[in-house]
PDB file of N, CA and C in Angstrom:
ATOM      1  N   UNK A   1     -50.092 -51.403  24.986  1.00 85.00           N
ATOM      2  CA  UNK A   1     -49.291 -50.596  24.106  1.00 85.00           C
ATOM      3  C   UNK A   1     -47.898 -50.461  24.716  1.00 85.00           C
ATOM      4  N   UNK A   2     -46.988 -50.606  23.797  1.00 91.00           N
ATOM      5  CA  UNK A   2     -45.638 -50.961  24.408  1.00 91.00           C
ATOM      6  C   UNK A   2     -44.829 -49.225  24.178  1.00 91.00           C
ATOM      7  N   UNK A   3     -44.147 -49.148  25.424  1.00 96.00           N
ATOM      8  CA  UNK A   3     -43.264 -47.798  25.424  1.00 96.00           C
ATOM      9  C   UNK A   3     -41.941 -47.699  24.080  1.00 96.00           C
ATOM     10  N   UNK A   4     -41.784 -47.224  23.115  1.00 97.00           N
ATOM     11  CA  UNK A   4     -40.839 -46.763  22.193  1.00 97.00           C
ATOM     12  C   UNK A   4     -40.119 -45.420  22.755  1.00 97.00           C
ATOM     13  N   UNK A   5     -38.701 -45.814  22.164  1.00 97.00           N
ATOM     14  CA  UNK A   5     -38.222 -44.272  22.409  1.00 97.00           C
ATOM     15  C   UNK A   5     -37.649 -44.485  21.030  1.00 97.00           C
ATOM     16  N   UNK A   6     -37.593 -42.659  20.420  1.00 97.00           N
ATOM     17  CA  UNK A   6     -36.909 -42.368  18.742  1.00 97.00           C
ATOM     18  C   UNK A   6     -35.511 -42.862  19.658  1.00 97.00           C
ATOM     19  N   UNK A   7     -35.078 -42.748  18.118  1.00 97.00           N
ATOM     20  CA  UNK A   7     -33.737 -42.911  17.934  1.00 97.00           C
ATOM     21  C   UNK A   7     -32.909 -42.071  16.462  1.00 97.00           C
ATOM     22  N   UNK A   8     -33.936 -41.659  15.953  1.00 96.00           N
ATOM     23  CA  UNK A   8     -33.864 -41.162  14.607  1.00 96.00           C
ATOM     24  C   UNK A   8     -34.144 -41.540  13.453  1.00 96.00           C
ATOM     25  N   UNK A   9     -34.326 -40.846  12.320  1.00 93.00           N
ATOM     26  CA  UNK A   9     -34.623 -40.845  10.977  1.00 93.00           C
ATOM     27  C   UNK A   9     -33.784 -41.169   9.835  1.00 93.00           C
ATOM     28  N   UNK A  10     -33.942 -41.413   8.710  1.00 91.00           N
ATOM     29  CA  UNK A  10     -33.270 -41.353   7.353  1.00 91.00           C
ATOM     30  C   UNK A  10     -34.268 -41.318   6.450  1.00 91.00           C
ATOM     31  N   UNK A  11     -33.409 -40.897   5.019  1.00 89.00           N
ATOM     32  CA  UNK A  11     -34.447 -40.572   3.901  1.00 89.00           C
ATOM     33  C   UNK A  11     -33.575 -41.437   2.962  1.00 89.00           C
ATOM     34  N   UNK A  12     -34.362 -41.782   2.243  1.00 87.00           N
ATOM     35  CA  UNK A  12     -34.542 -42.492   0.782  1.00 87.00           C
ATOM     36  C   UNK A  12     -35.104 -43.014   0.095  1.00 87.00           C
ATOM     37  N   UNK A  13     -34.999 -43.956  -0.870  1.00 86.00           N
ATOM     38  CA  UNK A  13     -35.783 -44.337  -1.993  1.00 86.00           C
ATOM     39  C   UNK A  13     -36.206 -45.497  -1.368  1.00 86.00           C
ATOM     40  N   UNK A  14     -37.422 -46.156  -1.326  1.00 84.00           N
ATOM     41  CA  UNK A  14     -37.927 -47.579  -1.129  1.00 84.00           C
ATOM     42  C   UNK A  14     -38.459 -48.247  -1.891  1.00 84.00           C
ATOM     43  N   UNK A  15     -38.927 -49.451  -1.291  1.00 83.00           N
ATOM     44  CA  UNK A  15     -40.102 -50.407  -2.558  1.00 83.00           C
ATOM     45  C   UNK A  15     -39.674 -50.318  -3.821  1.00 83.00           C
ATOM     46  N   UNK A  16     -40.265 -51.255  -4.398  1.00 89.00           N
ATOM     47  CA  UNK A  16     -39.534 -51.773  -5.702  1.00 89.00           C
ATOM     48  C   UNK A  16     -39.448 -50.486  -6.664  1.00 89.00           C
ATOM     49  N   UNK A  17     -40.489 -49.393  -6.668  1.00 86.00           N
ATOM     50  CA  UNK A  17     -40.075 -48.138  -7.168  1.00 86.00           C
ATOM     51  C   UNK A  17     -39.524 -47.362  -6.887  1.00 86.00           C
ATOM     52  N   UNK A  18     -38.886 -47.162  -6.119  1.00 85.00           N
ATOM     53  CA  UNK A  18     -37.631 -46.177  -5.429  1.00 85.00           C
ATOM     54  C   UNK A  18     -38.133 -44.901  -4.955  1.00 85.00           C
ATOM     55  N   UNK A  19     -39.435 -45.094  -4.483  1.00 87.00           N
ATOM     56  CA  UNK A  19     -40.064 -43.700  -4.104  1.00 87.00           C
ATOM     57  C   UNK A  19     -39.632 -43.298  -3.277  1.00 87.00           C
ATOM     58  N   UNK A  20     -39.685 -41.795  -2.723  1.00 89.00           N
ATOM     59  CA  UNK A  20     -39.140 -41.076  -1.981  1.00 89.00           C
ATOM     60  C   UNK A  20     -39.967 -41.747  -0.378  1.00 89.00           C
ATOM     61  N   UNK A  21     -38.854 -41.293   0.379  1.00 91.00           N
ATOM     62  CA  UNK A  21     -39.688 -41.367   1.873  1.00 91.00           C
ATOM     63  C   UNK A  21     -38.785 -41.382   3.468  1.00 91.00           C
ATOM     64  N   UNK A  22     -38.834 -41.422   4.488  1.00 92.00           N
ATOM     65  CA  UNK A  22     -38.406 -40.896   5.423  1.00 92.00           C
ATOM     66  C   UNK A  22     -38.812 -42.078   6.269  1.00 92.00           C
ATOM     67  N   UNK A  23     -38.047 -42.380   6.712  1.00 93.00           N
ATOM     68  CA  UNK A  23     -37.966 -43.632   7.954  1.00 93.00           C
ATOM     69  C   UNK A  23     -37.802 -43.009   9.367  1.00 93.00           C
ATOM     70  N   UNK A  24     -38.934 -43.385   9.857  1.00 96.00           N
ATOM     71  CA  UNK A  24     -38.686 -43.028  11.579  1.00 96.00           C
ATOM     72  C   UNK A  24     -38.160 -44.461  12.267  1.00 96.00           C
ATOM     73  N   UNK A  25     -36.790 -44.593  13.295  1.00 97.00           N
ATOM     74  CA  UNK A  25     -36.603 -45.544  13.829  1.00 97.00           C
ATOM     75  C   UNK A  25     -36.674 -45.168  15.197  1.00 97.00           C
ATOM     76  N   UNK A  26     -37.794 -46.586  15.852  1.00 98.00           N
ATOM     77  CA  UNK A  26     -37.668 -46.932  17.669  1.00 98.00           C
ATOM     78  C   UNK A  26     -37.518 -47.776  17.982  1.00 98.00           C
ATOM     79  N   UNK A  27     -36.858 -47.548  19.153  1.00 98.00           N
ATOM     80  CA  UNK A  27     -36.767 -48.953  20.180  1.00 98.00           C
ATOM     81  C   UNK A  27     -37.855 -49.184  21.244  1.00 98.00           C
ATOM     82  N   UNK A  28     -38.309 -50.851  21.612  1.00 97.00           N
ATOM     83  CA  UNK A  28     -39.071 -51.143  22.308  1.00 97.00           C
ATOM     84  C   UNK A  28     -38.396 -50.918  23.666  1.00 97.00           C
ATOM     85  N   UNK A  29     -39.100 -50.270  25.260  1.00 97.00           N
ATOM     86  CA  UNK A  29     -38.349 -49.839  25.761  1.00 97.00           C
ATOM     87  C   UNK A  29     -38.533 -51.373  26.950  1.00 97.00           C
ATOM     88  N   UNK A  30     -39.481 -51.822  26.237  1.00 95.00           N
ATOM     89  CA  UNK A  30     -40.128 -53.309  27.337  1.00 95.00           C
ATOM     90  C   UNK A  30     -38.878 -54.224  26.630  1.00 95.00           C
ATOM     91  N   UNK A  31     -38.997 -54.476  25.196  1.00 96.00           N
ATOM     92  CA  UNK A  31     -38.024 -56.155  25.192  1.00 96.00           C
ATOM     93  C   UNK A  31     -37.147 -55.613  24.738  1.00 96.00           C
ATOM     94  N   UNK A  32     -36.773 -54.263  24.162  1.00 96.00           N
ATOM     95  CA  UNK A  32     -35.236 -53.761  23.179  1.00 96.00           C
ATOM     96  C   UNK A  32     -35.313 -53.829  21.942  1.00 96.00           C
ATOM     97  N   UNK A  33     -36.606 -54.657  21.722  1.00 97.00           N
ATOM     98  CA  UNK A  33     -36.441 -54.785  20.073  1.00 97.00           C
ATOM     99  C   UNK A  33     -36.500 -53.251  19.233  1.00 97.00           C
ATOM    100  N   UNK A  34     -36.300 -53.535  18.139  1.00 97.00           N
ATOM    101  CA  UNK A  34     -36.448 -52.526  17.294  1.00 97.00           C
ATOM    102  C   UNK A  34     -37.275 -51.891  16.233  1.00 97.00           C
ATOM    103  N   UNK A  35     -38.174 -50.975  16.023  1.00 97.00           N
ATOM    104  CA  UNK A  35     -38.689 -51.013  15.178  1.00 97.00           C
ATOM    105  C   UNK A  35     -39.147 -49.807  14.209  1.00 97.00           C
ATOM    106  N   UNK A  36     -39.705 -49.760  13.161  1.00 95.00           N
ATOM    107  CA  UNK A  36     -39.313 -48.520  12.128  1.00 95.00           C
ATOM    108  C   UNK A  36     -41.056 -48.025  11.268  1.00 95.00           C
ATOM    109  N   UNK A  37     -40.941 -46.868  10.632  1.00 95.00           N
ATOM    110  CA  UNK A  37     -42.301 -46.436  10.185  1.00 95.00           C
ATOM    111  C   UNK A  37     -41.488 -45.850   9.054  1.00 95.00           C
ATOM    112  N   UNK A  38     -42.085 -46.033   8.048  1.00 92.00           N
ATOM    113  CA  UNK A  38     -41.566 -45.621   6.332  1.00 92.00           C
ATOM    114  C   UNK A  38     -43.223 -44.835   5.971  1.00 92.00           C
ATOM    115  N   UNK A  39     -42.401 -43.313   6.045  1.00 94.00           N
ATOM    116  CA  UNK A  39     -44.173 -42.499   5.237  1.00 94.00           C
ATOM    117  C   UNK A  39     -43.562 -41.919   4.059  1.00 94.00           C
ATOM    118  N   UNK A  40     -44.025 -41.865   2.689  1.00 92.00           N
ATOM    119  CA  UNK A  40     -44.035 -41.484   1.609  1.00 92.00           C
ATOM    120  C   UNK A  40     -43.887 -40.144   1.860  1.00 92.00           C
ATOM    121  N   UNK A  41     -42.812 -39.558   1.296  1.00 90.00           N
ATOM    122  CA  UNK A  41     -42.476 -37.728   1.055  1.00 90.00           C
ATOM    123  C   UNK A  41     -41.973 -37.859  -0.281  1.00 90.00           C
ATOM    124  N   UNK A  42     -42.069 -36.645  -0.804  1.00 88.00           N
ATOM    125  CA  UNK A  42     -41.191 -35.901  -1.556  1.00 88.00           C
ATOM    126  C   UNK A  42     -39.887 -35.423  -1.063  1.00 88.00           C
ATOM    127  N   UNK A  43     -38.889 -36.229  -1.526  1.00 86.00           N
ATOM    128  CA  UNK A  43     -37.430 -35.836  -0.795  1.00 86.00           C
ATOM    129  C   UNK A  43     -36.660 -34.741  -2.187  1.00 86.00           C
ATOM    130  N   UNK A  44     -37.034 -34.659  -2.765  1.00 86.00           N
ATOM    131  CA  UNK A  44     -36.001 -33.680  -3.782  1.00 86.00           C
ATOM    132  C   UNK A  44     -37.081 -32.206  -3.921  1.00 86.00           C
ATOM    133  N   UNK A  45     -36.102 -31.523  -4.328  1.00 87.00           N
ATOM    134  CA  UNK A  45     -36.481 -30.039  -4.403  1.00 87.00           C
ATOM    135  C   UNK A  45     -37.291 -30.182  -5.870  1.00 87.00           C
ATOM    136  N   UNK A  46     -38.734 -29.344  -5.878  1.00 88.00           N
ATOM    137  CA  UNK A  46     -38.993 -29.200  -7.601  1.00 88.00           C
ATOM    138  C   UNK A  46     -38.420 -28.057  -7.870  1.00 88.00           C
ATOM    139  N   UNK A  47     -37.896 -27.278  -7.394  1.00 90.00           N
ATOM    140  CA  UNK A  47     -36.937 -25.775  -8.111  1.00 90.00           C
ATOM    141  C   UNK A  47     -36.267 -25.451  -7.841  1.00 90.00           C
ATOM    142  N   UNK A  48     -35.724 -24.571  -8.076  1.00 92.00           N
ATOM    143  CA  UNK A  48     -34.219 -24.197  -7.722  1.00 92.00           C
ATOM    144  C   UNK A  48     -34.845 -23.167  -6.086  1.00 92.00           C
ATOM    145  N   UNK A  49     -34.162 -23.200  -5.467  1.00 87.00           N
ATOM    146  CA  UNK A  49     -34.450 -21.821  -4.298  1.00 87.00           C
ATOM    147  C   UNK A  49     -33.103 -21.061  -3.400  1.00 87.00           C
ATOM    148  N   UNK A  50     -33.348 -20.863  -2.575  1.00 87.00           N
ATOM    149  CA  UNK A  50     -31.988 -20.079  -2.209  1.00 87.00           C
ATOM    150  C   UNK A  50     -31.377 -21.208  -1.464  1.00 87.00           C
ATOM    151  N   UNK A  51     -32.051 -22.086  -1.036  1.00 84.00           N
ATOM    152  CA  UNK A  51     -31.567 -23.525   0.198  1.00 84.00           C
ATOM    153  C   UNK A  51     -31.627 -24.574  -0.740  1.00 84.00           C
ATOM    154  N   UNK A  52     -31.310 -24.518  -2.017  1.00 85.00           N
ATOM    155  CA  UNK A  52     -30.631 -25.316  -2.858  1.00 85.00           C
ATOM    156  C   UNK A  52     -31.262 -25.598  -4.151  1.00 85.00           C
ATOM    157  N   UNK A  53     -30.926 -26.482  -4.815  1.00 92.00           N
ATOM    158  CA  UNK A  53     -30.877 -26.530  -6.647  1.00 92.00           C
ATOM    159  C   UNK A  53     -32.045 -27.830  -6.520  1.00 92.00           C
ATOM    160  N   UNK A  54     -32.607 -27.522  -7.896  1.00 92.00           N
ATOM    161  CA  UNK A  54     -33.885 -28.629  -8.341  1.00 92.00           C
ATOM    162  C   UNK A  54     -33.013 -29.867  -8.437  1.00 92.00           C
ATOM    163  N   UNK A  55     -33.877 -30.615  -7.657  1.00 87.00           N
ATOM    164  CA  UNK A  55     -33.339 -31.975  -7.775  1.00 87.00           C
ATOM    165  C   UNK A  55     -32.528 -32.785  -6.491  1.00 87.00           C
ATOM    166  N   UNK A  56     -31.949 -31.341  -5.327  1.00 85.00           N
ATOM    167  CA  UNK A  56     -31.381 -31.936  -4.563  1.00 85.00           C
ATOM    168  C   UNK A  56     -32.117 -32.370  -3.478  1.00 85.00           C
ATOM    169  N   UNK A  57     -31.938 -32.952  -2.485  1.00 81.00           N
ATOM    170  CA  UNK A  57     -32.601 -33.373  -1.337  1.00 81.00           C
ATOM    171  C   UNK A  57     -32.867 -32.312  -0.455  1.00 81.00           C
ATOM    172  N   UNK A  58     -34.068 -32.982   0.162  1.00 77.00           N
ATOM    173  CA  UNK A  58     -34.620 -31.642   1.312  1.00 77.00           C
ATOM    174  C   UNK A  58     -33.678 -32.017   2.627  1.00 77.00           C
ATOM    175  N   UNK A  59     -34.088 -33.442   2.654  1.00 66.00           N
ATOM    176  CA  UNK A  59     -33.305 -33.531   4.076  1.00 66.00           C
ATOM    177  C   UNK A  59     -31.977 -34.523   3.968  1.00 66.00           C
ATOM    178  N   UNK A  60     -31.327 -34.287   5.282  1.00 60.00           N
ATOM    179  CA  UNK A  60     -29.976 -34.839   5.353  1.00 60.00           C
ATOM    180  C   UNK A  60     -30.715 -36.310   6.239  1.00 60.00           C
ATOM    181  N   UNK A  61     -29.663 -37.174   6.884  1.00 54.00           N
ATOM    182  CA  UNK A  61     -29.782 -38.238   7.827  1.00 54.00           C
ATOM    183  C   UNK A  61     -29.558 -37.978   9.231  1.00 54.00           C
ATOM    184  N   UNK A  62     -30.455 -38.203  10.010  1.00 54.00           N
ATOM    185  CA  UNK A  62     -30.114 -37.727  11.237  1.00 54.00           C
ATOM    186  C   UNK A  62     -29.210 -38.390  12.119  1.00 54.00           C
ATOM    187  N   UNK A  63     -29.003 -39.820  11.358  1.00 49.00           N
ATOM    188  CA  UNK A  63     -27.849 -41.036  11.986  1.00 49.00           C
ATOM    189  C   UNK A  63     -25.990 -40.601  11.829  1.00 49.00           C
ATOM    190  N   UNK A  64     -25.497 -40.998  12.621  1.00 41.00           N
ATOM    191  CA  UNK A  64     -23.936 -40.169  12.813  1.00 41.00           C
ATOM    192  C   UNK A  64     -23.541 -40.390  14.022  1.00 41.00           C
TER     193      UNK A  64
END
């Protein structure tokens, strides 16, 4: 089993249906390569709440 370290996340739409979902990205810490895990979420709000309006996103990008 090879050592990974994060590097961070992003959210968006994937696969040919644009479903919601959240990408974890790592690096191999043995050859450098790179590599990523896509899990299915719900990224938009279903209601309105005080931390924002139906429809907007839960999360931001952690890349910057």
């Amino acid at each position: 089993m090879d050592a990974l370290e994060y590097l961070g996340y992003s959210v968006g739409n994937y696969g040919p249906s644009k479903r919601g979902g959240v990408s974890l990205q790592f690096r191999n810490l043995v050859d450098g390569s790179e590599r990523y895990s896509v899990f299915n979420a719900e990224t938009r709000r279903d209601r309105n709440t005080q931390h924002g309006k139906k429809g907007a996103p839960y999360l931001e990008d952690s890349s910057g």
